[in-house]
CSV table of C-alpha atoms in Angstrom, one decimal:
chain,number,residue,atom,x,y,z
A,1,UNK,CA,40.4,17.5,23.2
A,2,UNK,CA,38.4,14.4,23.2
A,3,UNK,CA,35.5,16.0,25.1
A,4,UNK,CA,35.8,19.4,23.2
A,5,UNK,CA,32.6,20.7,21.3
A,6,UNK,CA,35.0,22.9,19.2
A,7,UNK,CA,38.6,23.5,18.7
A,8,UNK,CA,40.4,26.9,18.0
A,9,UNK,CA,44.0,26.9,17.1
A,10,UNK,CA,45.3,30.5,17.3
A,11,UNK,CA,48.3,32.4,15.9
A,12,UNK,CA,51.7,32.1,17.2
A,13,UNK,CA,55.4,32.2,16.3
A,14,UNK,CA,58.3,29.6,16.7
A,15,UNK,CA,58.0,25.8,16.5
A,16,UNK,CA,57.0,25.0,20.3
A,17,UNK,CA,53.6,23.2,20.3
A,18,UNK,CA,53.5,23.0,16.4
A,19,UNK,CA,53.0,19.2,16.1
A,20,UNK,CA,50.3,19.3,18.9
A,21,UNK,CA,48.5,22.0,16.9
A,22,UNK,CA,48.9,19.8,13.7
A,23,UNK,CA,47.3,16.9,15.8
A,24,UNK,CA,44.6,19.1,17.1
A,25,UNK,CA,43.6,20.0,13.4
A,26,UNK,CA,43.7,16.4,12.4
A,27,UNK,CA,41.2,15.4,15.3
A,28,UNK,CA,38.8,18.0,14.4
A,29,UNK,CA,38.8,17.1,10.5
A,30,UNK,CA,38.7,13.3,11.3
A,31,UNK,CA,36.0,13.6,14.0
A,32,UNK,CA,33.7,16.2,12.6
A,33,UNK,CA,34.5,18.6,15.5
A,34,UNK,CA,34.1,22.1,14.7
A,35,UNK,CA,37.5,24.1,13.9
A,36,UNK,CA,38.7,27.5,13.6
A,37,UNK,CA,42.4,28.3,12.6
A,38,UNK,CA,43.8,31.9,13.0
A,39,UNK,CA,46.8,32.5,11.2
A,40,UNK,CA,49.2,29.8,12.2
A,41,UNK,CA,46.0,27.8,12.9
A,42,UNK,CA,45.4,27.9,9.3
A,43,UNK,CA,48.9,27.0,8.3
A,44,UNK,CA,48.9,24.0,10.5
A,45,UNK,CA,45.7,22.9,9.1
A,46,UNK,CA,47.3,22.9,5.6
A,47,UNK,CA,50.3,20.8,7.1
A,48,UNK,CA,48.1,18.3,8.4
A,49,UNK,CA,45.8,18.1,5.3
A,50,UNK,CA,48.9,17.7,3.0
A,51,UNK,CA,50.4,14.9,5.3
A,52,UNK,CA,47.3,12.9,5.8
A,53,UNK,CA,45.2,13.3,2.9
A,54,UNK,CA,47.3,14.5,-0.1
A,55,UNK,CA,50.1,11.8,0.5
A,56,UNK,CA,52.8,14.5,1.5
A,57,UNK,CA,54.1,12.9,4.5
A,58,UNK,CA,57.1,15.4,5.1
A,59,UNK,CA,55.0,18.5,4.4
A,60,UNK,CA,55.9,21.3,6.7
A,61,UNK,CA,56.4,25.0,6.9
A,62,UNK,CA,59.8,26.7,6.1
A,63,UNK,CA,59.3,28.6,9.1
A,64,UNK,CA,60.2,25.4,11.1
A,65,UNK,CA,62.0,23.1,8.3
A,66,UNK,CA,63.7,25.5,5.9
A,67,UNK,CA,64.7,22.8,3.7
A,68,UNK,CA,61.9,20.4,3.8
A,69,UNK,CA,60.9,18.3,1.0
A,70,UNK,CA,57.3,19.4,0.7
A,71,UNK,CA,57.0,23.2,1.7
A,72,UNK,CA,53.2,23.9,2.0
A,73,UNK,CA,53.9,27.0,3.8
A,74,UNK,CA,56.6,29.5,2.8
A,75,UNK,CA,58.2,33.1,3.5
A,76,UNK,CA,56.4,35.5,1.5
A,77,UNK,CA,58.5,36.5,-1.3
A,78,UNK,CA,58.0,40.3,-0.9
A,79,UNK,CA,59.3,40.2,2.8
A,80,UNK,CA,62.9,41.0,3.6
A,81,UNK,CA,64.7,38.5,5.9
A,82,UNK,CA,67.6,40.6,6.9
A,83,UNK,CA,66.2,44.1,7.7
A,84,UNK,CA,64.9,44.4,11.2
A,85,UNK,CA,61.6,46.0,11.8
A,86,UNK,CA,58.4,46.2,9.9
A,87,UNK,CA,59.1,42.9,8.2
A,88,UNK,CA,55.5,41.6,8.4
A,89,UNK,CA,52.4,41.8,6.4
A,90,UNK,CA,50.3,44.0,8.7
A,91,UNK,CA,47.1,46.0,8.7
A,92,UNK,CA,43.7,45.8,7.2
A,93,UNK,CA,43.8,44.2,3.8
A,94,UNK,CA,40.9,43.1,1.4
A,95,UNK,CA,40.0,39.5,0.9
A,96,UNK,CA,37.8,38.7,-2.0
A,97,UNK,CA,35.7,35.4,-2.1
A,98,UNK,CA,36.3,33.2,-5.0
A,99,UNK,CA,33.6,32.9,-7.7
A,100,UNK,CA,33.3,29.0,-7.5
A,101,UNK,CA,30.1,27.0,-6.8
A,102,UNK,CA,31.7,26.0,-3.4
A,103,UNK,CA,32.8,29.2,-2.3
A,104,UNK,CA,29.5,30.9,-3.1
A,105,UNK,CA,27.7,28.3,-0.9
A,106,UNK,CA,30.5,28.1,1.7
A,107,UNK,CA,29.5,28.6,5.5
A,108,UNK,CA,32.2,31.2,6.1
A,109,UNK,CA,30.6,33.3,3.1
A,110,UNK,CA,27.2,33.0,4.5
A,111,UNK,CA,28.5,34.0,7.9
A,112,UNK,CA,29.8,37.3,6.4
A,113,UNK,CA,26.2,37.8,5.0
A,114,UNK,CA,27.2,36.9,1.3
A,115,UNK,CA,29.7,39.6,1.0
A,116,UNK,CA,32.2,39.5,-2.0
A,117,UNK,CA,34.9,41.1,-0.1
A,118,UNK,CA,35.7,41.6,3.4
A,119,UNK,CA,38.6,43.7,5.2
A,120,UNK,CA,40.3,42.0,8.1
A,121,UNK,CA,43.6,42.7,9.9
A,122,UNK,CA,46.9,40.8,9.2
A,123,UNK,CA,50.2,40.0,11.0
A,124,UNK,CA,52.3,37.3,9.4
A,125,UNK,CA,55.3,36.5,7.4
A,126,UNK,CA,54.5,33.0,6.0
A,127,UNK,CA,51.8,31.9,3.7
A,128,UNK,CA,50.3,28.9,2.0
A,129,UNK,CA,52.5,27.7,-1.1
A,130,UNK,CA,50.4,28.8,-4.0
A,131,UNK,CA,51.9,26.0,-5.8
A,132,UNK,CA,50.2,23.3,-3.8
A,133,UNK,CA,46.8,24.8,-3.9
A,134,UNK,CA,45.4,22.7,-6.8
A,135,UNK,CA,46.4,19.6,-5.0
A,136,UNK,CA,44.7,20.6,-1.8
A,137,UNK,CA,41.5,21.8,-3.6
A,138,UNK,CA,41.1,18.6,-5.5
A,139,UNK,CA,40.9,16.7,-2.3
A,140,UNK,CA,38.3,19.0,-0.7
A,141,UNK,CA,40.3,21.7,0.9
A,142,UNK,CA,38.9,24.9,-0.6
A,143,UNK,CA,40.6,28.3,-0.5
A,144,UNK,CA,37.4,30.3,-0.8
A,145,UNK,CA,39.1,33.6,0.2
A,146,UNK,CA,42.1,34.9,-1.4
A,147,UNK,CA,43.9,38.3,-1.6
A,148,UNK,CA,42.0,41.1,-3.6
A,149,UNK,CA,45.3,42.4,-4.8
A,150,UNK,CA,46.9,39.4,-6.8
A,151,UNK,CA,44.5,36.4,-6.1
A,152,UNK,CA,47.4,34.3,-5.2
A,153,UNK,CA,47.6,34.7,-1.4
A,154,UNK,CA,45.4,32.2,0.4
A,155,UNK,CA,43.2,33.9,3.1
A,156,UNK,CA,40.3,31.8,4.1
A,157,UNK,CA,39.9,27.8,3.8
A,158,UNK,CA,37.0,25.7,4.2
A,159,UNK,CA,36.8,21.9,4.2
A,160,UNK,CA,34.1,20.1,2.2
A,161,UNK,CA,31.7,17.9,3.9
A,162,UNK,CA,32.3,19.0,7.4
A,163,UNK,CA,30.2,20.7,10.1
A,164,UNK,CA,32.5,23.5,10.4
A,165,UNK,CA,36.2,23.5,9.4
A,166,UNK,CA,37.4,27.2,8.7
A,167,UNK,CA,40.6,28.9,8.8
A,168,UNK,CA,41.8,32.3,8.2
A,169,UNK,CA,45.2,33.9,7.6
A,170,UNK,CA,44.1,37.2,9.0
A,171,UNK,CA,43.3,37.8,12.6
A,172,UNK,CA,39.4,38.2,13.1
A,173,UNK,CA,39.9,38.6,16.9
A,174,UNK,CA,41.2,42.1,16.1
A,175,UNK,CA,37.8,43.4,14.9
A,176,UNK,CA,35.3,41.1,17.2
A,177,UNK,CA,33.2,42.9,19.6
A,178,UNK,CA,31.1,41.3,22.6
A,179,UNK,CA,27.9,42.4,21.0
A,180,UNK,CA,29.2,42.2,17.2
A,181,UNK,CA,31.1,39.0,17.1
A,182,UNK,CA,33.3,38.3,14.1
A,183,UNK,CA,31.7,36.0,11.6
A,184,UNK,CA,34.4,33.1,12.0
A,185,UNK,CA,34.1,33.1,15.8
A,186,UNK,CA,30.1,33.2,15.5
A,187,UNK,CA,30.3,30.2,13.2
A,188,UNK,CA,32.7,28.3,15.6
A,189,UNK,CA,30.3,28.8,18.6
A,190,UNK,CA,27.2,28.1,16.5
A,191,UNK,CA,28.6,24.8,15.1
A,192,UNK,CA,30.1,23.7,18.4
A,193,UNK,CA,26.3,24.2,20.0
A,194,UNK,CA,24.7,22.3,17.0
A,195,UNK,CA,23.0,25.5,15.7
A,196,UNK,CA,25.0,26.6,12.7
A,197,UNK,CA,22.6,25.1,10.1
A,198,UNK,CA,19.7,26.6,11.5
A,199,UNK,CA,21.4,30.0,11.8
A,200,UNK,CA,22.4,29.9,8.2
A,201,UNK,CA,18.6,28.9,7.3
A,202,UNK,CA,17.5,32.0,9.0
A,203,UNK,CA,16.1,30.4,12.2
A,204,UNK,CA,16.1,32.4,15.5
A,205,UNK,CA,18.6,30.4,17.6
A,206,UNK,CA,19.4,33.0,20.3
A,207,UNK,CA,17.0,31.3,22.9
A,208,UNK,CA,18.8,27.9,22.6
A,209,UNK,CA,22.4,28.8,23.3
A,210,UNK,CA,24.1,26.4,25.5
A,211,UNK,CA,26.3,27.9,28.2
A,212,UNK,CA,28.2,24.7,28.9
A,213,UNK,CA,30.1,24.2,25.8
A,214,UNK,CA,33.7,22.8,26.1
A,215,UNK,CA,36.1,24.5,24.0
């Protein structure tokens, strides 16, 4: 971990390894290491930020601590806990970039070529608690993308003043291709190789790619 040029925390189910993922998010945040969180990777980034930046030491997800004092990740209200089968938020859904100064200039929006809305595939039952979002954004963790239907479901986060600290509730790996990489993955690799700023400025960086990156 200490030698990594970039850190990716993927999705997952169950409590096993969650605290280690929280520590990975903390290391990336504090040491300016490029970070990409996917699904659970977004949720652990929120848990870490809540605990160590927002003064919520007992922050957790209700998936792992149902009665925790600071539920920063919660079960989605429309999901049925008792009916078996088809109980996840699935499929391609639109994410709308927010009309804020930070969101308009965010690295992830630029990587999506300035699109106002993107369609990505989902697979989850838990989400960021919308009641905590104001506190997070006040400390620099911005939710630049939210669901297009209600605007209350957090889809993309980006941390201010960091080379690349991005996470998505959706699964960009479902649509990425070898010759057409998904923007979140492209951003992670460019940031890990020190080329993201040049790429976003429109410079040709393909001839400078470092093939010895440690991820």
